[in-house]
Coordinates of C-alpha atoms and ligand atoms in Angstrom, one line a residue:
X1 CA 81.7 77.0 187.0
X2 CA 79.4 77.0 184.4
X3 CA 78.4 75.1 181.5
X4 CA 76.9 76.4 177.4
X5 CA 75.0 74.4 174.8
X6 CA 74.0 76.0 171.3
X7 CA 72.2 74.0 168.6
X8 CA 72.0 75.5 164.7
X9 CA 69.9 74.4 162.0
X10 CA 68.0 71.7 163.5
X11 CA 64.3 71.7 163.9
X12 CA 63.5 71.7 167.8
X13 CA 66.6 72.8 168.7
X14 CA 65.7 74.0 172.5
X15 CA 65.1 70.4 173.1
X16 CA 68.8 69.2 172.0
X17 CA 69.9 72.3 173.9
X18 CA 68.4 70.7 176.8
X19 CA 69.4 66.9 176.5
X20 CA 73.7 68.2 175.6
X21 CA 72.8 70.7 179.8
X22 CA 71.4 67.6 181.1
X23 CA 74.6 65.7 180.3
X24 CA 76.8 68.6 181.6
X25 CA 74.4 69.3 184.5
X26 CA 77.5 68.4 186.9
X27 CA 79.0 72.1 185.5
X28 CA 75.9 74.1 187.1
X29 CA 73.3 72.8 189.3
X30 CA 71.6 76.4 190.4
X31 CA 70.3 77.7 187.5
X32 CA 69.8 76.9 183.7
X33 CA 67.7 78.5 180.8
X34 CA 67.4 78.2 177.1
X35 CA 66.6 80.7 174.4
X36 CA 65.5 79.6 171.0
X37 CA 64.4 82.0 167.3
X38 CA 60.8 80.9 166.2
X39 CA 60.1 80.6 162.5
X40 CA 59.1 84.6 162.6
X41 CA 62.6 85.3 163.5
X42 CA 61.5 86.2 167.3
X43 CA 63.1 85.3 170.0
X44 CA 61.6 83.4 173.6
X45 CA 63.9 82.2 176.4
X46 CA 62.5 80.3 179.4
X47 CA 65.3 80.0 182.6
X48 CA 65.1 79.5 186.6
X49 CA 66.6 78.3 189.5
X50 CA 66.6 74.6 189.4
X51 CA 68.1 71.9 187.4
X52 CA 67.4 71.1 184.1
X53 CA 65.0 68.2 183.9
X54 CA 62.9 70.7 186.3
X55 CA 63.6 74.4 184.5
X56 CA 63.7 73.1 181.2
X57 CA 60.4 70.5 181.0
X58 CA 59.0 69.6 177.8
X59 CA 56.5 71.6 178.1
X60 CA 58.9 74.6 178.2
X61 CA 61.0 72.8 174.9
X62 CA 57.5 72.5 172.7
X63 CA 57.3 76.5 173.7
X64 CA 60.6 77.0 172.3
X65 CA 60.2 76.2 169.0
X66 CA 62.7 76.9 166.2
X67 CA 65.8 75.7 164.6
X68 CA 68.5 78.1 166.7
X69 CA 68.6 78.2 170.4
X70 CA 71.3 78.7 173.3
X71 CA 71.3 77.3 176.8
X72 CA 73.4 77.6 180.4
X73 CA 74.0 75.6 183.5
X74 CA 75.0 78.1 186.1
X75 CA 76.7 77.3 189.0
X76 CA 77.4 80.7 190.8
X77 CA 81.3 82.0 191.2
X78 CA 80.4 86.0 190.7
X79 CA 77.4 87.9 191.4
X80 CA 74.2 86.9 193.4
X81 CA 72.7 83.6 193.0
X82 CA 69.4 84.3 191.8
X83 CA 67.2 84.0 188.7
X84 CA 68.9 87.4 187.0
X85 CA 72.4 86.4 187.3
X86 CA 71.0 83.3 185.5
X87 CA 71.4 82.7 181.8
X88 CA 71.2 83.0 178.5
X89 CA 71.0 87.2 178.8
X90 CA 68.6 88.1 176.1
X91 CA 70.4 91.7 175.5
X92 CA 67.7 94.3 174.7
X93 CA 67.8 98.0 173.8
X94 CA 65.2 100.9 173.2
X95 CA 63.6 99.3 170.3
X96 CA 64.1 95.3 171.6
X97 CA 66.0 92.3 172.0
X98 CA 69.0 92.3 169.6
X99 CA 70.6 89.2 170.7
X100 CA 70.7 86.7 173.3
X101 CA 74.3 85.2 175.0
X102 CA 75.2 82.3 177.7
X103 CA 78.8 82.2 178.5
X104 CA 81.2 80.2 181.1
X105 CA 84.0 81.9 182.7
X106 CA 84.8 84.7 184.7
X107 CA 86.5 88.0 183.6
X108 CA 89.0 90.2 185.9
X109 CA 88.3 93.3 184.6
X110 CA 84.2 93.1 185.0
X111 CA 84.2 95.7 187.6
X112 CA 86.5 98.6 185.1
X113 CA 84.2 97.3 182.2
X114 CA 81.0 98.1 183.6
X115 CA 81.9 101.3 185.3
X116 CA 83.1 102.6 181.7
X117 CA 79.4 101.1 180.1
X118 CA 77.5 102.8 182.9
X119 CA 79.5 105.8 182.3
X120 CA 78.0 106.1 179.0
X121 CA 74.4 105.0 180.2
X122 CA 74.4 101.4 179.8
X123 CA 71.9 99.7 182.4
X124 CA 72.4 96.4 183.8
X125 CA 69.7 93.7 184.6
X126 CA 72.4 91.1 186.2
X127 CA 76.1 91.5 187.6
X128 CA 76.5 88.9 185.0
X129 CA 79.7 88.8 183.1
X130 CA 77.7 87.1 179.9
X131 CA 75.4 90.1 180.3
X132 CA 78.3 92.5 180.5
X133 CA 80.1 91.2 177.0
X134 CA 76.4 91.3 175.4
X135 CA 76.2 94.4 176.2
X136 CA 79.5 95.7 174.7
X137 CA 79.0 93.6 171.8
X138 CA 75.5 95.5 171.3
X139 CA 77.2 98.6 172.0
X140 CA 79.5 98.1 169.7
X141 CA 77.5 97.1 167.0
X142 CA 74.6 99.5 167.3
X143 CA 76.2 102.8 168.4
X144 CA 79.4 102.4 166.9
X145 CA 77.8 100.8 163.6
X146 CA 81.0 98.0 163.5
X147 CA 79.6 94.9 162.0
X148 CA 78.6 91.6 164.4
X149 CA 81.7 90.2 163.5
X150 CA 83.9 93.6 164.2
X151 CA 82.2 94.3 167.4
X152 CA 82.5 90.7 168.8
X153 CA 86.6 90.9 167.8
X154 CA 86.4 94.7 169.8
X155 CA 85.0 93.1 172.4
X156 CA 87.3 89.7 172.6
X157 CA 90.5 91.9 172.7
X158 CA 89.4 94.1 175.7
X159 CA 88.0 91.2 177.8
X160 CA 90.4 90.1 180.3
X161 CA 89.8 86.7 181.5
X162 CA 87.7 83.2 180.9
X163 CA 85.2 82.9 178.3
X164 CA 83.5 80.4 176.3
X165 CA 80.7 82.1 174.9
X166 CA 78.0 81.6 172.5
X167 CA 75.5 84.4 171.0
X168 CA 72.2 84.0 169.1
X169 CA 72.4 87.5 166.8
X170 CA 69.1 87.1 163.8
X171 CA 69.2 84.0 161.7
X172 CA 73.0 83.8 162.8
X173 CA 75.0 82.0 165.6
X174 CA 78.4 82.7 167.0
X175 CA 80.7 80.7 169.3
X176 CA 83.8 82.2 170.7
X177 CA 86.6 81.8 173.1
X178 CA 89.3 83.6 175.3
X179 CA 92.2 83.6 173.6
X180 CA 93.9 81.4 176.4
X181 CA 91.1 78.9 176.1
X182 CA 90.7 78.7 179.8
X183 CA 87.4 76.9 179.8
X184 CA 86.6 74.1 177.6
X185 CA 84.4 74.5 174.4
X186 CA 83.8 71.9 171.5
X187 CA 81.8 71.8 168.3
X188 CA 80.0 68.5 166.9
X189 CA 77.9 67.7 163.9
X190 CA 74.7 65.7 163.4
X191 CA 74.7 63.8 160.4
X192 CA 71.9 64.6 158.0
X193 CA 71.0 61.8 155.4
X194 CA 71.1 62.7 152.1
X195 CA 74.4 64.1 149.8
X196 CA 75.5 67.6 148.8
X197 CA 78.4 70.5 150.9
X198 CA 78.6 70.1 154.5
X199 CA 77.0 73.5 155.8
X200 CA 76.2 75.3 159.2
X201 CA 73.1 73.6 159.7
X202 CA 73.3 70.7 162.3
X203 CA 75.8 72.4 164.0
X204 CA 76.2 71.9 168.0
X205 CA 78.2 73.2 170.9
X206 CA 78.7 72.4 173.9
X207 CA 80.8 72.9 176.8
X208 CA 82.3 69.4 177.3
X209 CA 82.0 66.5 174.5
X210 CA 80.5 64.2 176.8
X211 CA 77.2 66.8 175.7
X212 CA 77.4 65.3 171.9
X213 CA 76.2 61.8 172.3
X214 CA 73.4 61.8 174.0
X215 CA 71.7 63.9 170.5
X216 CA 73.8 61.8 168.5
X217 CA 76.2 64.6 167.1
X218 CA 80.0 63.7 167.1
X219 CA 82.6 65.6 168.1
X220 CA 84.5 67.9 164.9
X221 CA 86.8 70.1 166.8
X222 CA 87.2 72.3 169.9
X223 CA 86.6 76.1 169.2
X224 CA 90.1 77.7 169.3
X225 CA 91.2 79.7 171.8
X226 CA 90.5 83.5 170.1
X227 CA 88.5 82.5 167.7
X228 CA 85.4 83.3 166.6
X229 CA 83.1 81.1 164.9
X230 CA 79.8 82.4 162.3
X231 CA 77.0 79.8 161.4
X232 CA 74.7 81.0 158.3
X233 CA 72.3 78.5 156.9
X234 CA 73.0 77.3 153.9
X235 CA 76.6 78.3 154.3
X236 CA 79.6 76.0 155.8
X237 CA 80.9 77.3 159.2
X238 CA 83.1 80.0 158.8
X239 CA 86.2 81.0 161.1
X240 CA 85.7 84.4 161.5
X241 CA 88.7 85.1 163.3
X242 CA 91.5 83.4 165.3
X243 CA 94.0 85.1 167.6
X244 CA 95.0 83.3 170.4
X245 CA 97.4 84.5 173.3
X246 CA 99.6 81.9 175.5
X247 CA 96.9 78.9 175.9
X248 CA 96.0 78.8 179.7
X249 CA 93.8 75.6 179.8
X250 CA 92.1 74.8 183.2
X251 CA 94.0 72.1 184.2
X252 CA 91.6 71.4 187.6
X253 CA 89.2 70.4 184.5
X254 CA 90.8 67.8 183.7
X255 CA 91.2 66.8 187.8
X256 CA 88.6 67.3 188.7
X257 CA 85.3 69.2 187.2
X258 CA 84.8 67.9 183.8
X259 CA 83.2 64.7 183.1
X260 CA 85.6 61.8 183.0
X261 CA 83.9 60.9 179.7
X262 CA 84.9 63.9 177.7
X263 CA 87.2 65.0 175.6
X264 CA 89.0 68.4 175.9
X265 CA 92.1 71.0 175.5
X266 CA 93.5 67.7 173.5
X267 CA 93.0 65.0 176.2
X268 CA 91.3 62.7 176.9
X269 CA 90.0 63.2 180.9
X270 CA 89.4 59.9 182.1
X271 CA 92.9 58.8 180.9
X272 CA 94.7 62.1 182.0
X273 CA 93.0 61.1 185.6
X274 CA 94.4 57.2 185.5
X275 CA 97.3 59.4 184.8
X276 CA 97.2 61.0 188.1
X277 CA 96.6 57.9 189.5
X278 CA 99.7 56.1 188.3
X279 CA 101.8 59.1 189.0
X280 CA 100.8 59.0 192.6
X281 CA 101.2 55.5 193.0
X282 CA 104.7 55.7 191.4
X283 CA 105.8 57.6 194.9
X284 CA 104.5 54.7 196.8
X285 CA 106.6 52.3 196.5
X286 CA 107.3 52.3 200.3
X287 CA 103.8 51.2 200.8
X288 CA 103.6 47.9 200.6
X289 CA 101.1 45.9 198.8
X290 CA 99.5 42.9 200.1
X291 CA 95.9 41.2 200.6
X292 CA 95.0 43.9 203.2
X293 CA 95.5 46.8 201.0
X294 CA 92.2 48.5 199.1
X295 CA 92.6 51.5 196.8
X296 CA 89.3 53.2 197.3
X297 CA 88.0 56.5 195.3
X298 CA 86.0 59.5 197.5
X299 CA 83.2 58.5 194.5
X300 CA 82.6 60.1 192.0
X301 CA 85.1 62.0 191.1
X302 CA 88.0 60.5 191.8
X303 CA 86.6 57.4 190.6
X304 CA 89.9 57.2 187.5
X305 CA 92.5 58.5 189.8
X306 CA 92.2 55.3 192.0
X307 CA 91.7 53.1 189.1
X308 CA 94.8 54.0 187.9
X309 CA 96.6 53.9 191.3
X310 CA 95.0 50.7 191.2
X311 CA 96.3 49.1 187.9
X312 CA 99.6 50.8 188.4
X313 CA 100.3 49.1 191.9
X314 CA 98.4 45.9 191.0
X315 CA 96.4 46.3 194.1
X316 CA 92.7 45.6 194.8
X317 CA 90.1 48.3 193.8
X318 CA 87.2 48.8 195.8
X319 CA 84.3 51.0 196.1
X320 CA 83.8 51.2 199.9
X321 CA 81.5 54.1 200.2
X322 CA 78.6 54.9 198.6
X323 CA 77.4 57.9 197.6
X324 CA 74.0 59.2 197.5
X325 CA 73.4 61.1 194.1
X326 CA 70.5 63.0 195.5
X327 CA 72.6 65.6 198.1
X328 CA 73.3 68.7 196.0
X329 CA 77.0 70.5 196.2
X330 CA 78.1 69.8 199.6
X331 CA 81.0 73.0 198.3
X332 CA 79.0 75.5 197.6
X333 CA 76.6 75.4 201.2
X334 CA 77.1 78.3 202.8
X335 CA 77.9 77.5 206.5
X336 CA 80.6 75.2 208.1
X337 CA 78.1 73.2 209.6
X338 CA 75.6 73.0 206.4
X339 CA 78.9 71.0 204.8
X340 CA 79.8 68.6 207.5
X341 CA 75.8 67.7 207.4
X342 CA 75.9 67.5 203.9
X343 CA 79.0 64.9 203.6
X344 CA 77.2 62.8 205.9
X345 CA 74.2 62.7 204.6
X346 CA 76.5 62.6 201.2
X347 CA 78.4 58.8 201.4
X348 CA 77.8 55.8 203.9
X349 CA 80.4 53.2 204.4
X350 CA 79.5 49.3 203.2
X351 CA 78.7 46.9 205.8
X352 CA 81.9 44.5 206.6
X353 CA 84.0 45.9 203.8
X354 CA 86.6 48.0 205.6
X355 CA 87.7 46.0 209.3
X356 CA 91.3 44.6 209.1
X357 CA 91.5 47.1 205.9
X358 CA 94.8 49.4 205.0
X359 CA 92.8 51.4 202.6
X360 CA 94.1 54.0 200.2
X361 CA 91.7 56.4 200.3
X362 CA 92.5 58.6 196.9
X363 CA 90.7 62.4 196.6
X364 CA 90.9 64.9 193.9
X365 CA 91.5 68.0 195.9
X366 CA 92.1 69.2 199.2
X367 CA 90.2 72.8 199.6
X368 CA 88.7 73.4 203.0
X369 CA 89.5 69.9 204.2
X370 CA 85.6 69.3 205.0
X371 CA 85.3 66.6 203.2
X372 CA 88.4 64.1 204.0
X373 CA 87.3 65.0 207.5
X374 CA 84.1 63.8 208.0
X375 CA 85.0 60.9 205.0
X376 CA 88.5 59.8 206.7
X377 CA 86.5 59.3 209.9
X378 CA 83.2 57.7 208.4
X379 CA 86.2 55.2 207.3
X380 CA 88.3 54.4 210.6
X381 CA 84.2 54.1 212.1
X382 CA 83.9 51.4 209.9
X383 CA 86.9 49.1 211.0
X384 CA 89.4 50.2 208.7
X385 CA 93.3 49.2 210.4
X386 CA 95.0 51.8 208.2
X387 CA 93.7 54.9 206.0
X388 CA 96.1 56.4 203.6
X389 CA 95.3 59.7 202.0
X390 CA 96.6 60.4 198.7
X391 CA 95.1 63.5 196.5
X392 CA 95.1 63.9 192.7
X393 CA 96.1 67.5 192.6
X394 CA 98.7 69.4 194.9
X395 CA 97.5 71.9 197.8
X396 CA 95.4 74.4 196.7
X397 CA 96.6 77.1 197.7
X398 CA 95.2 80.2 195.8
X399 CA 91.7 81.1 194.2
X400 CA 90.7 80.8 190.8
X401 CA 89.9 84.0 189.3
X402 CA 88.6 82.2 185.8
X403 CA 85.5 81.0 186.6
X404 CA 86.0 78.2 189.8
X405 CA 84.7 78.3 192.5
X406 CA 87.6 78.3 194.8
X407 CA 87.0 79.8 199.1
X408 CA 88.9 82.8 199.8
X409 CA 92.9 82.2 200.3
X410 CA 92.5 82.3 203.9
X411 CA 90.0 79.7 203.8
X412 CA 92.4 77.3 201.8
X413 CA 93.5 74.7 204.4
X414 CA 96.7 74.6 203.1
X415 CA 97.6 78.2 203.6
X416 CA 96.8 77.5 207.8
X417 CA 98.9 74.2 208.2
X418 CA 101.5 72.6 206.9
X419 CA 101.2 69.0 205.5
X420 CA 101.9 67.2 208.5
X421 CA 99.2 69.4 210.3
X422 CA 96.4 68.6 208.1
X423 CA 97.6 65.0 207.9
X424 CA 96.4 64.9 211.9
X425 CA 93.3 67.3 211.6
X426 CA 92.6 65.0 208.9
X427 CA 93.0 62.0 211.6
X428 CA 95.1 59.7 208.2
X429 CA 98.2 57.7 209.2
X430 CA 99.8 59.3 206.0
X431 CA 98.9 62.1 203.0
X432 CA 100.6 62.8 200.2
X433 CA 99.7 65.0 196.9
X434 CA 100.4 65.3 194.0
X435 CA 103.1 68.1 192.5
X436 CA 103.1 71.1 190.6
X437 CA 106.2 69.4 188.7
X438 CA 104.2 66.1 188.2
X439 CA 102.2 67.9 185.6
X440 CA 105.3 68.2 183.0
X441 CA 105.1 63.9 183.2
X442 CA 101.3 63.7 183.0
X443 CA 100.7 66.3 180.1
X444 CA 104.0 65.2 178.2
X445 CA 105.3 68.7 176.3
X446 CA 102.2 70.6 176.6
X447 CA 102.8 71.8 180.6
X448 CA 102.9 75.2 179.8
X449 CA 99.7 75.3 178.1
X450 CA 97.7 74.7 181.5
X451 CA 97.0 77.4 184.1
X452 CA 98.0 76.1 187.5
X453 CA 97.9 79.3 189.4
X454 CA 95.4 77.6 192.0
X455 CA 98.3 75.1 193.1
X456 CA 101.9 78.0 192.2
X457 CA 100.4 81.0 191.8
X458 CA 101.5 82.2 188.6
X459 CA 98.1 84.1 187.3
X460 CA 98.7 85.0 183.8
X461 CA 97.1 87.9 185.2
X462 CA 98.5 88.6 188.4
X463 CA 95.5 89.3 191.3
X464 CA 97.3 92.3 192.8
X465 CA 94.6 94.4 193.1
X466 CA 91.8 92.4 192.7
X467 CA 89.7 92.3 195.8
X468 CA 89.6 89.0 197.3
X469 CA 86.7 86.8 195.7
X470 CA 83.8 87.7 197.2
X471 CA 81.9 85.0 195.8
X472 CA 78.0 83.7 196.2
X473 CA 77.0 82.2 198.8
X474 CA 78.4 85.2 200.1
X475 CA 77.9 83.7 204.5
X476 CA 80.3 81.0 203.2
X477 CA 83.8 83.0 204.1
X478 CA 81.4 83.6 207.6
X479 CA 83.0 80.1 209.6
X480 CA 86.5 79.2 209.2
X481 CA 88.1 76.1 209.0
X482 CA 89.2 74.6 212.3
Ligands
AMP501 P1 86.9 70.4 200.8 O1 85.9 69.4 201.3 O2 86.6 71.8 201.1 O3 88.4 70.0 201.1 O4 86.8 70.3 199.2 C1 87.3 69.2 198.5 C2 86.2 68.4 197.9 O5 85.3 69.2 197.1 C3 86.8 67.4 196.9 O6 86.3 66.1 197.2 C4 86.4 67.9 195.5 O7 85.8 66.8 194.8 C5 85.3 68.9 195.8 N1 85.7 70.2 195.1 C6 86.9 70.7 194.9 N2 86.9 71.9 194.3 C7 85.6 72.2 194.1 C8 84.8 73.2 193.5 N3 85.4 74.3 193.0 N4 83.5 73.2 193.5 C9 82.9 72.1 194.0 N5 83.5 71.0 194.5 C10 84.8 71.1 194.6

């Protein structure tokens, strides 16, 4: 997963690109970078592994002056994790940079694409999929002679996959999207005093909303899916283009990865989550509340989901663990035993909150089953009389081939037990997820506009073929669960 800023017409716009990856720092946490177009019309981009307080300093934002610039979080899902696979690509040919692009999103057919660029003597810097659609784009545009536009609709059409993508091409930018809309991508405005037409400049995007406050821009629309967006100064935005397939909106976004306070693919996260939680506590009703019972979140992120499994059973909320905001992706570490370390060093139980306890202990997702593990038995450590597993999405039981970072399907715990197995590996008293079929109640008429594949596998584009995700940190399919 990934995350993409880009701020038009605004003088010191690398520092707003900065401030809008700060606040969707949670999407990427390896890399980040920023490119921004000085007065002269050049541009200078500044990434590296790190995160973005770090990478992107002030120092580095008073270097990259100028009223255009682009930025990425990266959190690695395909190619190596290092600082060439990070972003924005600035896209160079024989006579010098032409354009610079930061996307989010993985494509399926990266691997034919790039064999038919090499094949006519493209070079690669990356095994970057941003780098791969700047470089078509560029090929497109400069050998073909097709116009920006023209050669970023070329390129939209024969991309098969995720993207949410934004280019820096002269004085000009451009957002665009997949035409499923699989990853998130919104546009906001900062107000200018003073009267006259609304035009490009003070434009912003980001990848989740929750990017627009914090420069004070509010949120206009999302970008469509298939559409392609052209900011001129002086000039309003203009749609370039619009033509969008089936939508396929991540619905593990809203689950789980995007920030509870944005807003996206038309909802509204934190109340699609309290959603979840209501939904899950509606198929309770055998549990039986009382002055014993706790509804407890694995913090953060499934922080709403027991809020609203809360509310909905009018039981007690508490926050019984503690997490330490300091520990970095306990996912994404590349060894069995890096995980279990990093959960514990990741959440410590309160003192005298859990003995005589029947907690419900809510989680958004079940993947490895590292976490619950370690977590479930932190809990019962602590004195707790009951522990009640309950998970805001059903068993994952496929990867994500659209840009999440999901563990090979043989990794997936619930492809090597059954329910009732993982219940006792676990060590809970009871587990229960959600359903695939819950979703038609929680996204009321719009179920069909989510991808699910990672809980029913139905890929828009089925994976037949595809080799199995051989995804950075490439030792991590080296252990397997129990
Ligand atoms: P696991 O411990 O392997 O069962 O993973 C589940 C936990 O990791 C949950 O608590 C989620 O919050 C988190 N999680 C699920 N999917 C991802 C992902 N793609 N990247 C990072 N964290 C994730």
């Amino acid at each position: 997963m990934c995350g993409v800023a880009g701020v038009f017409g605004i003088e010191g716009a690398s520092s707003h690109v900065a401030s809008i990856l700060f606040a969707i720092q949670h999407r990427g946490q390896e890399s980040c970078g920023a490119v921004a177009r000085d007065a002269r019309g050049r541009m200078h981009g500044h990434k590296g592994m790190g995160l973005v307080k770090q990478v992107l300093n002030e120092d580095v934002q008073a270097r990259l002056s100028g009223s255009t610039s682009i930025g990425h979080v990266r959190y690695p899902t395909a190619g190596c994790s290092d600082e060439l696979n990070s972003q924005p690509h600035i896209i160079e040919l024989d006579h010098g940079p032409i354009m610079a692009i930061a996307s989010n999103g993985d494509l399926i057919n990266y691997g034919e694409l790039r064999q038919r660029l090499e094949g006519d003597g493209v070079v690669f810097k990356s095994d970057n999929d941003a780098e791969l659609i700047g470089r078509i784009i560029a090929l497109y545009h400069v050998r073909d002679g097709l116009s920006m536009e023209e050669a970023i609709a070329r390129t939209q059409r024969e991309l098969k996959g995720a993207f949410s993508t934004v280019v820096m091409y002269r004085d000009l930018l451009y957002a665009f999207r997949d035409p499923h809309g699989f990853r998130p991508l919104v546009m906001g405005h900062i107000p200018r005093t003073g009267s006259g037409e609304p035009t490009s400049e003070g434009t912003v995007f980001a990848s989740e909303s929750c990017g627009l406050g914090i420069i004070g821009a509010r949120l206009l629309r999302e970008v469509k899916p298939g559409e392609i967006l052209r900011l001129e100064a002086g000039k309003p935005v203009v749609s370039v283009s619009h033509a969008p397939l089936e939508p396929k909106h991540c619905v593990f976004e809203l689950i789980y990865f995007s920030r509870p306070d944005s807003q996206e693919f038309g909802e509204t996260v934190y109340q699609t989550r309290e959603r979840i939680g209501a939904c899950l506590a509606a198929k309770d009703d055998h549990l039986p509340n009382g002055e014993d019972l706790v509804v407890m979140p694995v913090p953060d992120s499934s922080n709403f989901i027991a809020l609203g499994y809360a509310k909905a059973k009018e039981a007690e909320f508490g926050m019984g663990l503690l997490r330490n905001h300091y520990v970095g992706r306990t996912f994404i570490k590349p060894t069995q035993a890096s995980r279990d370390e990093g959960v514990k060093q990741k959440f410590n139980p309160l003192p005298d909150f859990f003995p005589g306890k029947r907690v419900v202990l809510i989680d958004d997702s079940i993947v490895r089953g590292t976490s619950l593990k370690k977590i479930v038995s932190m809990v019962r450590g602590a004195g707790a009389k009951e522990i009640h597993l309950r998970i805001g999405s059903p068993k994952v039981i496929g990867p994500c081939y659209y840009g999440i970072d999901t563990p090979t399907r043989d990794e997936l715990i619930a492809n090597r037990m059954t329910g009732e197995e993982i219940r006792a590996y676990l060590g809970a008293d009871s587990l229960e997820w959600l359903e695939v079929g819950d979703f038609e109640g929680l996204l009321p008429g719009r179920r069909k506009d989510f991808c699910t594949a990672c809980f029913d596998l139905d890929y828009i584009y089925p994976p037949e073929g595809f080799a199995e995700k051989t995804n950075v940190p490439s030792a991590r399919a080296e252990e397997a669960i129990p």
